[in-house]
Every structure is written in structure tokens, then in C-alpha cells.
């Protein structure tokens, strides 16, 4: 008789305690669970090392002949340059506080996604080549030799860390896995191992307007379209100027807000707010990408792309920079920009021209977050808002990892939300899933490639689970956020885990609620959805998008 | 005592054991976590699996509609369909209940009563589990198809703003 596995055998085939230890267990690259290799074209554009055609599924990754030497020299050099790296390699006491805090571990059940073990992938190499105990005792001291399999393992797991920093909140020593991931990815990049999604975006941003490779003309065309759309919905045409020298403020957004829904509606919200205020601002077609995917592959590339901000601010002669709703852009701006490309002594300390508020927190890097700017306007009573226009939106708020954990932006978005939706329409998710403990969307740091869908859905499960709770218990129908990656990846993620949820930016709701003196009667929101009480009128007119 | 009474009486223990076996399909370090952390938001895989299994078991021992069965199956399979499991591994947990029930019977009666006293009822029960497994296959396929649809939608949505600009119709809502 043919041998047929029993359900018990089937269930446990790959999942019994492995006969081999973690060091000897190789990752298996399955469809949907790895990021594609970067095409050589992008590396050539960027003058990055070892461009070549290779595939993750191939046995031979075509590493340069002296790859080991390059990598170890790079490791050594970074140990000297980054005190964090040296500390994080040495001080972990394996207390396990971080172990179950990573959403990729929680969602995938793969123990190598426990931050402590993910870091161990690098530590084992550090011990072997840079500590006496490791050199002498080898495996006994937790050391192992650097092999191609180790490199593949790094590639697999360092691209399962979304650099969200949730684990660092729980680590008693403050070990930041994101820092290790960034440096590990740099080392991989030094031997020509990069991912397509990131490299394509970086290459495009380096050569053109932003990540999607739009031309300045196409970018302008999109923004002009938003101005027309605003006029159609509200009766107010939102004037925009481009590359205007002498403007007071330079406004920079992530590209997700101008080419993909629902970010586009957020952009309409920004424009409405600025028109309402009569703000003296301009948009650049050069510094037109707030997002910085360079930061996902190396500090050097992050710095290179970020340089556009100050260069353009200087060229245009603006006083300060206002930034849109973006995630990691704000980690870059708050924690790196001043040292990478500063000092920005040609800019002034940001002051709101409407309220006179000095944004002292931005004294150094001269960049203000749109949520800080808007919350300040509301606090000073400068905006006439009609929350009933958002009555169809019952929402919860997702703290995007970087604005929350990298800049402590917790209150401002909530304050805005409370002022633009009717009382009782804003419901918080449970406390262990928000603010500094927020769960990642599962797609930060370059994971939104469609080839990576399944892994993303594992990482995003804890967040979706909390969203589901407020949907089921309170009838929440929208998830609000202040990050373009969130706006791009939550719709598919929630469609799988929590169907029936819409995703919305905070500025879009501001745009809905703003009352202009010269507006037409508003019957829809910015997405052409009927406002509460206007459903019938919409039906009579057919409610179609023209 | 007939089997159904036994199954109802020992509901908590059987559900617990079934869940533990499902957790046992993960790596050992993960099993510890799944069993230990009780907060539903810190440990959503365990919570949702548990809820699904509880519902499934209730559906088995009380009368429930097929749709409800499928919904409970979906709670568990929705997770396993995107994790590192083969299709067979993703649904194999359904069969594990057969052994759990036998284990419980043996443990409870400790030789006083021979299990084959329940043989006809066990056979009927097993048949229902086989049917459940077939439903599980439907649920698994629905989930995988859903994934592919989402992937397609995502590709379209990536450029939806541009499409709207060109006047091409999109169905965003």
C-alpha cells in the first residue's frame, strides 16, 4: 500500500523541534515570502557596487570573489564608526523582553523573527571575527563562520524587520533592532545584495521627481488635477505655485500622496488647508519626495536623497520646511537630517505665520510636521470646522511607527481628529497596540512590493487584529493614519483580515471639515461619497464620478 | 452515557487539547509563546485560533449551520493560509480532533469501559470530521483566492490616482 502521511505526521513534518540548532537551519525562500533581487540597472544608475542579474531562488547569488573580505572589513569599519553597533553587539543579556514584541514573530511564528534571535544572526559573526572568546571557542561562545548560507539568512531575516523599533521600547537596554537591520542591510548592499522595490524607488528618486519616477511635468499635472478636483467638490480652487523663489514655506510630501488613492485625497486636504489660510508656500518639483527609501538600504543613500530638501530650500530661499503625512521621512528628518546635511543655518526657526507659534522642537532641523502645524491652528481657533461632514467616518487611529516612536507625535493627530469628526466617532484601539507600543503595518522599510504580500500580511496581523476588535465592538469603519506607506498597504491588509474598513489620512478629514466662506453646498466628501443626510440627493444625481 | 454527552461534558478539556496540538505545529520556541501569553492583542494567533476552535467544537456538538462552521474554520485557516504551511499542513489540524476525542475517552474511563463501546458513534463522529475537512479545503481555497484578488487590486491601486487623472474609470469604493 502506498504510504500516506497521517494528519499528525503532516501537521508536524516541518515543525517538530529541529534536530539541528538555529545556526544550522537554513531559510527556505518560498514564493510570497522574500523580496526580489534588485535589477542591475538601478545599481548602475546609483553607482552602487556589483550590479548583476541574480535571483533569490538561485543557489548561486553570484557574490563577488572577495565578498567575505568586503563584508568583514565593512563590519569592522562600522564597529568603529557606530557606537550603537558595538554596544548592541555586546550588551544583550538575552532577557527575552523583546522576544514576543515583534509583529513578524507574532504573525509568522518564526522564532528567528524574535528580535533577540534576529540580532544573533549578526552577533554570531561579530563574535567569531571580532571577539577573542569567539575566535577561540567558536560555537561554544555563540560564534560561527561567515558563509554564503549566513548571507542568505541575513537577507531573508533583515528583510523581515520593518525597522519599526517596537522591540526597542521593551528592551531594558534600549537595543534598537532597526539600527542593526540598517547596518546589516548596508553590509549586504556592499556585496551587491539589494531588493528591487527599494532600489527601483531610490534610483527613480535620484534621477527624477520621486519614487515612482514621474517627471516634474507629470507631478505638476497631478497637483493641478487635485486643485481642479477640490474646486469641483467644494467650489474652491486651490492655488498652487511650483518652485517659487521667495516663498515663505517649502512643502514636501511623500509621493504616495500624489499618485495612489487614498493618499491623493489627503493631498487634496493639504491644498484646501493652505488655500483657506492663504499660506505663502510653494511645492518643489525637485525636492518632491518626502519618503526616503535610500534610508532602507544605507545611511549613505539616505543622506544622498535627503540632501534634496536643504538644497532646494536654499535655492528657493524659503524660511522653513513644512512636511506632509509620512512615516520614516520623519525619523530621517528628526534624527538624521541635521547631521547628514545640516546645519540648516540658512533657514529660520519655524514660526507659524498664522498663529505666531514658534516650533521650538524644530529649531534644529527646521521642519514642521503638518499635524503639528494643523493642531496649532485649531488650538488657536483659526479654522472653521464642520465635523458633521465626517459623520460617516467612524474611525480608529493607527500610530504610524516612525512619527510615534521616532518623534513622539501622539497627541497632535488625535487632537485634530477630535476636532474634525463628531464626538463619539473616534475610538481608540487597546492601549497595548497604540502610541509607543503601536504595531507596525508590516510593510515599512521597503516591503510594499507585491511579491512580498504574504509576509507583509503576517507582519500586519497584530495591527489588523486590534482594528478588528474596534470594528466588531464599536462599528468602526475607517482606519486613520499619518503615513503614506500605511495608506498604501492597509487597504489590502485589512481587506484580508478585517474586510469593510477604509483607510484615511488625517488631512483628508481636515479638508472635508473645513468651511470656506465662498464654498458651494457640500454634498460629498473629497472621495465623492455622500455626506450624512445627502445620500438621497446623490442617488438622484446618480452619484457618478465625472 | 452516549458519545455526544461525553463530548459536551468534556468540552473545555477537548478544546484545550485540540488547541495545544495545533500550537504544536509551530516551532518549539513559538509553542511556548502561544501557550503562555494570554492577552488577545499581544498574542493574536493563539487568540484567534482558540476562538475558532472553540466555535468549531461547539458547532460539532450542537446543531449549527454549515455557514457558521465555515466561519469558525476561517478563523483558524485565515491565519494558516498565509503562514509557512503547505496546503495540507494548513488544514490537517481538523483531523487531530479524532485522536483528541479518543485520548479523552481512554483517559476518562481508564479501562473501565472499552472504547469500542462507542465504535458506531465514533465512526459517525469521524465522518463528520471528514466532512469538516472538506469544508476546510473550501475555506483554504477561498483564502488563497482572496490573496490573489488582493494582489491584483493592489497592483491597480498603486496607480489609481494616475488612472483617475486620465479619466479612466476605477471602482475605488
mmCIF file with all atom_site columns, C-alpha atoms in Angstrom, chain A residues 169-279:
data_model
loop_
_atom_site.group_PDB
_atom_site.id
_atom_site.type_symbol
_atom_site.label_atom_id
_atom_site.label_alt_id
_atom_site.label_comp_id
_atom_site.label_asym_id
_atom_site.label_entity_id
_atom_site.label_seq_id
_atom_site.pdbx_PDB_ins_code
_atom_site.Cartn_x
_atom_site.Cartn_y
_atom_site.Cartn_z
_atom_site.occupancy
_atom_site.B_iso_or_equiv
_atom_site.pdbx_formal_charge
_atom_site.auth_seq_id
_atom_site.auth_comp_id
_atom_site.auth_asym_id
_atom_site.auth_atom_id
_atom_site.pdbx_PDB_model_num
ATOM 1   C CA . UNK A 1 169 ? 10.548  50.072 23.561  1.00 0.00 ? 169 UNK A CA 1
ATOM 2   C CA . UNK A 1 170 ? 10.609  46.882 25.625  1.00 0.00 ? 170 UNK A CA 1
ATOM 3   C CA . UNK A 1 171 ? 14.372  46.269 25.752  1.00 0.00 ? 171 UNK A CA 1
ATOM 4   C CA . UNK A 1 172 ? 15.722  47.322 29.167  1.00 0.00 ? 172 UNK A CA 1
ATOM 5   C CA . UNK A 1 173 ? 18.970  48.351 27.452  1.00 0.00 ? 173 UNK A CA 1
ATOM 6   C CA . UNK A 1 174 ? 17.278  50.134 24.580  1.00 0.00 ? 174 UNK A CA 1
ATOM 7   C CA . UNK A 1 175 ? 18.814  47.890 21.949  1.00 0.00 ? 175 UNK A CA 1
ATOM 8   C CA . UNK A 1 176 ? 17.381  49.073 18.685  1.00 0.00 ? 176 UNK A CA 1
ATOM 9   C CA . UNK A 1 177 ? 16.967  46.255 16.186  1.00 0.00 ? 177 UNK A CA 1
ATOM 10  C CA . UNK A 1 178 ? 16.250  48.829 13.488  1.00 0.00 ? 178 UNK A CA 1
ATOM 11  C CA . UNK A 1 179 ? 19.804  50.155 13.797  1.00 0.00 ? 179 UNK A CA 1
ATOM 12  C CA . UNK A 1 180 ? 21.179  46.657 13.411  1.00 0.00 ? 180 UNK A CA 1
ATOM 13  C CA . UNK A 1 181 ? 18.943  45.995 10.444  1.00 0.00 ? 181 UNK A CA 1
ATOM 14  C CA . UNK A 1 182 ? 20.033  49.196 8.732   1.00 0.00 ? 182 UNK A CA 1
ATOM 15  C CA . UNK A 1 183 ? 23.715  48.337 9.206   1.00 0.00 ? 183 UNK A CA 1
ATOM 16  C CA . UNK A 1 184 ? 23.188  44.710 8.226   1.00 0.00 ? 184 UNK A CA 1
ATOM 17  C CA . UNK A 1 185 ? 21.451  45.798 5.054   1.00 0.00 ? 185 UNK A CA 1
ATOM 18  C CA . UNK A 1 186 ? 24.308  48.188 4.340   1.00 0.00 ? 186 UNK A CA 1
ATOM 19  C CA . UNK A 1 187 ? 26.714  45.279 4.569   1.00 0.00 ? 187 UNK A CA 1
ATOM 20  C CA . UNK A 1 188 ? 24.548  43.223 2.230   1.00 0.00 ? 188 UNK A CA 1
ATOM 21  C CA . UNK A 1 189 ? 24.417  46.148 -0.165  1.00 0.00 ? 189 UNK A CA 1
ATOM 22  C CA . UNK A 1 190 ? 28.211  46.360 -0.094  1.00 0.00 ? 190 UNK A CA 1
ATOM 23  C CA . UNK A 1 191 ? 28.363  42.976 -1.824  1.00 0.00 ? 191 UNK A CA 1
ATOM 24  C CA . UNK A 1 192 ? 25.634  43.855 -4.276  1.00 0.00 ? 192 UNK A CA 1
ATOM 25  C CA . UNK A 1 193 ? 22.607  42.404 -2.462  1.00 0.00 ? 193 UNK A CA 1
ATOM 26  C CA . UNK A 1 194 ? 19.698  44.823 -2.601  1.00 0.00 ? 194 UNK A CA 1
ATOM 27  C CA . UNK A 1 195 ? 15.948  44.489 -3.057  1.00 0.00 ? 195 UNK A CA 1
ATOM 28  C CA . UNK A 1 196 ? 14.130  45.595 -6.179  1.00 0.00 ? 196 UNK A CA 1
ATOM 29  C CA . UNK A 1 197 ? 11.341  47.595 -4.553  1.00 0.00 ? 197 UNK A CA 1
ATOM 30  C CA . UNK A 1 198 ? 13.759  49.787 -2.663  1.00 0.00 ? 198 UNK A CA 1
ATOM 31  C CA . UNK A 1 199 ? 16.356  50.146 -5.396  1.00 0.00 ? 199 UNK A CA 1
ATOM 32  C CA . UNK A 1 200 ? 13.806  50.994 -8.083  1.00 0.00 ? 200 UNK A CA 1
ATOM 33  C CA . UNK A 1 201 ? 12.343  53.695 -5.852  1.00 0.00 ? 201 UNK A CA 1
ATOM 34  C CA . UNK A 1 202 ? 15.744  55.028 -4.859  1.00 0.00 ? 202 UNK A CA 1
ATOM 35  C CA . UNK A 1 203 ? 17.034  55.023 -8.429  1.00 0.00 ? 203 UNK A CA 1
ATOM 36  C CA . UNK A 1 204 ? 13.919  56.821 -9.632  1.00 0.00 ? 204 UNK A CA 1
ATOM 37  C CA . UNK A 1 205 ? 14.063  59.347 -6.824  1.00 0.00 ? 205 UNK A CA 1
ATOM 38  C CA . UNK A 1 206 ? 17.721  60.022 -7.523  1.00 0.00 ? 206 UNK A CA 1
ATOM 39  C CA . UNK A 1 207 ? 17.135  60.626 -11.217 1.00 0.00 ? 207 UNK A CA 1
ATOM 40  C CA . UNK A 1 208 ? 13.654  62.149 -11.260 1.00 0.00 ? 208 UNK A CA 1
ATOM 41  C CA . UNK A 1 209 ? 10.982  63.614 -9.018  1.00 0.00 ? 209 UNK A CA 1
ATOM 42  C CA . UNK A 1 210 ? 10.372  60.752 -6.632  1.00 0.00 ? 210 UNK A CA 1
ATOM 43  C CA . UNK A 1 211 ? 9.956   57.066 -6.055  1.00 0.00 ? 211 UNK A CA 1
ATOM 44  C CA . UNK A 1 212 ? 7.633   56.345 -8.943  1.00 0.00 ? 212 UNK A CA 1
ATOM 45  C CA . UNK A 1 213 ? 9.874   58.064 -11.447 1.00 0.00 ? 213 UNK A CA 1
ATOM 46  C CA . UNK A 1 214 ? 7.376   60.723 -12.505 1.00 0.00 ? 214 UNK A CA 1
ATOM 47  C CA . UNK A 1 215 ? 8.667   63.700 -14.458 1.00 0.00 ? 215 UNK A CA 1
ATOM 48  C CA . UNK A 1 216 ? 8.295   67.203 -12.971 1.00 0.00 ? 216 UNK A CA 1
ATOM 49  C CA . UNK A 1 217 ? 5.599   67.850 -15.579 1.00 0.00 ? 217 UNK A CA 1
ATOM 50  C CA . UNK A 1 218 ? 3.606   64.772 -14.550 1.00 0.00 ? 218 UNK A CA 1
ATOM 51  C CA . UNK A 1 219 ? 3.956   65.714 -10.911 1.00 0.00 ? 219 UNK A CA 1
ATOM 52  C CA . UNK A 1 220 ? 2.670   69.229 -11.562 1.00 0.00 ? 220 UNK A CA 1
ATOM 53  C CA . UNK A 1 221 ? -0.139  67.825 -13.659 1.00 0.00 ? 221 UNK A CA 1
ATOM 54  C CA . UNK A 1 222 ? -1.300  65.631 -10.773 1.00 0.00 ? 222 UNK A CA 1
ATOM 55  C CA . UNK A 1 223 ? -1.301  68.502 -8.283  1.00 0.00 ? 223 UNK A CA 1
ATOM 56  C CA . UNK A 1 224 ? -3.174  70.725 -10.733 1.00 0.00 ? 224 UNK A CA 1
ATOM 57  C CA . UNK A 1 225 ? -5.695  67.918 -11.050 1.00 0.00 ? 225 UNK A CA 1
ATOM 58  C CA . UNK A 1 226 ? -6.185  67.897 -7.274  1.00 0.00 ? 226 UNK A CA 1
ATOM 59  C CA . UNK A 1 227 ? -6.808  71.651 -7.397  1.00 0.00 ? 227 UNK A CA 1
ATOM 60  C CA . UNK A 1 228 ? -9.500  71.068 -10.035 1.00 0.00 ? 228 UNK A CA 1
ATOM 61  C CA . UNK A 1 229 ? -10.992 68.246 -8.027  1.00 0.00 ? 229 UNK A CA 1
ATOM 62  C CA . UNK A 1 230 ? -11.119 70.470 -4.968  1.00 0.00 ? 230 UNK A CA 1
ATOM 63  C CA . UNK A 1 231 ? -12.982 73.069 -6.970  1.00 0.00 ? 231 UNK A CA 1
ATOM 64  C CA . UNK A 1 232 ? -15.462 70.504 -8.235  1.00 0.00 ? 232 UNK A CA 1
ATOM 65  C CA . UNK A 1 233 ? -16.224 69.181 -4.760  1.00 0.00 ? 233 UNK A CA 1
ATOM 66  C CA . UNK A 1 234 ? -16.017 72.371 -2.699  1.00 0.00 ? 234 UNK A CA 1
ATOM 67  C CA . UNK A 1 235 ? -16.299 75.202 -5.194  1.00 0.00 ? 235 UNK A CA 1
ATOM 68  C CA . UNK A 1 236 ? -12.910 76.447 -4.051  1.00 0.00 ? 236 UNK A CA 1
ATOM 69  C CA . UNK A 1 237 ? -9.977  76.332 -6.451  1.00 0.00 ? 237 UNK A CA 1
ATOM 70  C CA . UNK A 1 238 ? -6.819  75.694 -4.528  1.00 0.00 ? 238 UNK A CA 1
ATOM 71  C CA . UNK A 1 239 ? -3.985  77.756 -5.966  1.00 0.00 ? 239 UNK A CA 1
ATOM 72  C CA . UNK A 1 240 ? -0.586  76.152 -6.071  1.00 0.00 ? 240 UNK A CA 1
ATOM 73  C CA . UNK A 1 241 ? 2.792   77.535 -7.019  1.00 0.00 ? 241 UNK A CA 1
ATOM 74  C CA . UNK A 1 242 ? 5.754   75.443 -8.064  1.00 0.00 ? 242 UNK A CA 1
ATOM 75  C CA . UNK A 1 243 ? 9.428   76.126 -7.459  1.00 0.00 ? 243 UNK A CA 1
ATOM 76  C CA . UNK A 1 244 ? 8.608   79.701 -6.480  1.00 0.00 ? 244 UNK A CA 1
ATOM 77  C CA . UNK A 1 245 ? 11.581  81.605 -5.138  1.00 0.00 ? 245 UNK A CA 1
ATOM 78  C CA . UNK A 1 246 ? 10.936  83.734 -2.109  1.00 0.00 ? 246 UNK A CA 1
ATOM 79  C CA . UNK A 1 247 ? 8.007   81.707 -0.790  1.00 0.00 ? 247 UNK A CA 1
ATOM 80  C CA . UNK A 1 248 ? 7.956   81.559 2.991   1.00 0.00 ? 248 UNK A CA 1
ATOM 81  C CA . UNK A 1 249 ? 7.483   77.807 3.239   1.00 0.00 ? 249 UNK A CA 1
ATOM 82  C CA . UNK A 1 250 ? 8.557   74.812 1.179   1.00 0.00 ? 250 UNK A CA 1
ATOM 83  C CA . UNK A 1 251 ? 6.044   71.975 1.384   1.00 0.00 ? 251 UNK A CA 1
ATOM 84  C CA . UNK A 1 252 ? 7.281   68.394 0.924   1.00 0.00 ? 252 UNK A CA 1
ATOM 85  C CA . UNK A 1 253 ? 5.142   65.254 0.885   1.00 0.00 ? 253 UNK A CA 1
ATOM 86  C CA . UNK A 1 254 ? 5.717   61.568 0.257   1.00 0.00 ? 254 UNK A CA 1
ATOM 87  C CA . UNK A 1 255 ? 4.979   60.562 -3.326  1.00 0.00 ? 255 UNK A CA 1
ATOM 88  C CA . UNK A 1 256 ? 2.309   58.115 -2.146  1.00 0.00 ? 256 UNK A CA 1
ATOM 89  C CA . UNK A 1 257 ? 0.111   61.157 -1.627  1.00 0.00 ? 257 UNK A CA 1
ATOM 90  C CA . UNK A 1 258 ? 0.101   62.194 -5.253  1.00 0.00 ? 258 UNK A CA 1
ATOM 91  C CA . UNK A 1 259 ? -0.208  59.033 -7.256  1.00 0.00 ? 259 UNK A CA 1
ATOM 92  C CA . UNK A 1 260 ? -2.227  56.474 -5.318  1.00 0.00 ? 260 UNK A CA 1
ATOM 93  C CA . UNK A 1 261 ? -5.551  56.539 -3.536  1.00 0.00 ? 261 UNK A CA 1
ATOM 94  C CA . UNK A 1 262 ? -6.327  57.169 -0.764  1.00 0.00 ? 262 UNK A CA 1
ATOM 95  C CA . UNK A 1 263 ? -3.212  59.329 -0.342  1.00 0.00 ? 263 UNK A CA 1
ATOM 96  C CA . UNK A 1 264 ? -4.388  61.544 -3.189  1.00 0.00 ? 264 UNK A CA 1
ATOM 97  C CA . UNK A 1 265 ? -7.400  62.643 -1.150  1.00 0.00 ? 265 UNK A CA 1
ATOM 98  C CA . UNK A 1 266 ? -5.026  63.576 1.617   1.00 0.00 ? 266 UNK A CA 1
ATOM 99  C CA . UNK A 1 267 ? -3.158  65.806 -0.819  1.00 0.00 ? 267 UNK A CA 1
ATOM 100 C CA . UNK A 1 268 ? -6.443  67.500 -1.675  1.00 0.00 ? 268 UNK A CA 1
ATOM 101 C CA . UNK A 1 269 ? -6.843  68.099 2.061   1.00 0.00 ? 269 UNK A CA 1
ATOM 102 C CA . UNK A 1 270 ? -3.408  69.745 2.323   1.00 0.00 ? 270 UNK A CA 1
ATOM 103 C CA . UNK A 1 271 ? -4.216  72.068 -0.569  1.00 0.00 ? 271 UNK A CA 1
ATOM 104 C CA . UNK A 1 272 ? -7.568  73.054 0.903   1.00 0.00 ? 272 UNK A CA 1
ATOM 105 C CA . UNK A 1 273 ? -5.980  73.895 4.237   1.00 0.00 ? 273 UNK A CA 1
ATOM 106 C CA . UNK A 1 274 ? -3.294  76.065 2.650   1.00 0.00 ? 274 UNK A CA 1
ATOM 107 C CA . UNK A 1 275 ? -5.837  77.842 0.451   1.00 0.00 ? 275 UNK A CA 1
ATOM 108 C CA . UNK A 1 276 ? -8.003  78.508 3.491   1.00 0.00 ? 276 UNK A CA 1
ATOM 109 C CA . UNK A 1 277 ? -5.055  80.081 5.284   1.00 0.00 ? 277 UNK A CA 1
ATOM 110 C CA . UNK A 1 278 ? -3.686  81.922 2.278   1.00 0.00 ? 278 UNK A CA 1
ATOM 111 C CA . UNK A 1 279 ? -0.352  80.348 3.147   1.00 0.00 ? 279 UNK A CA 1
#
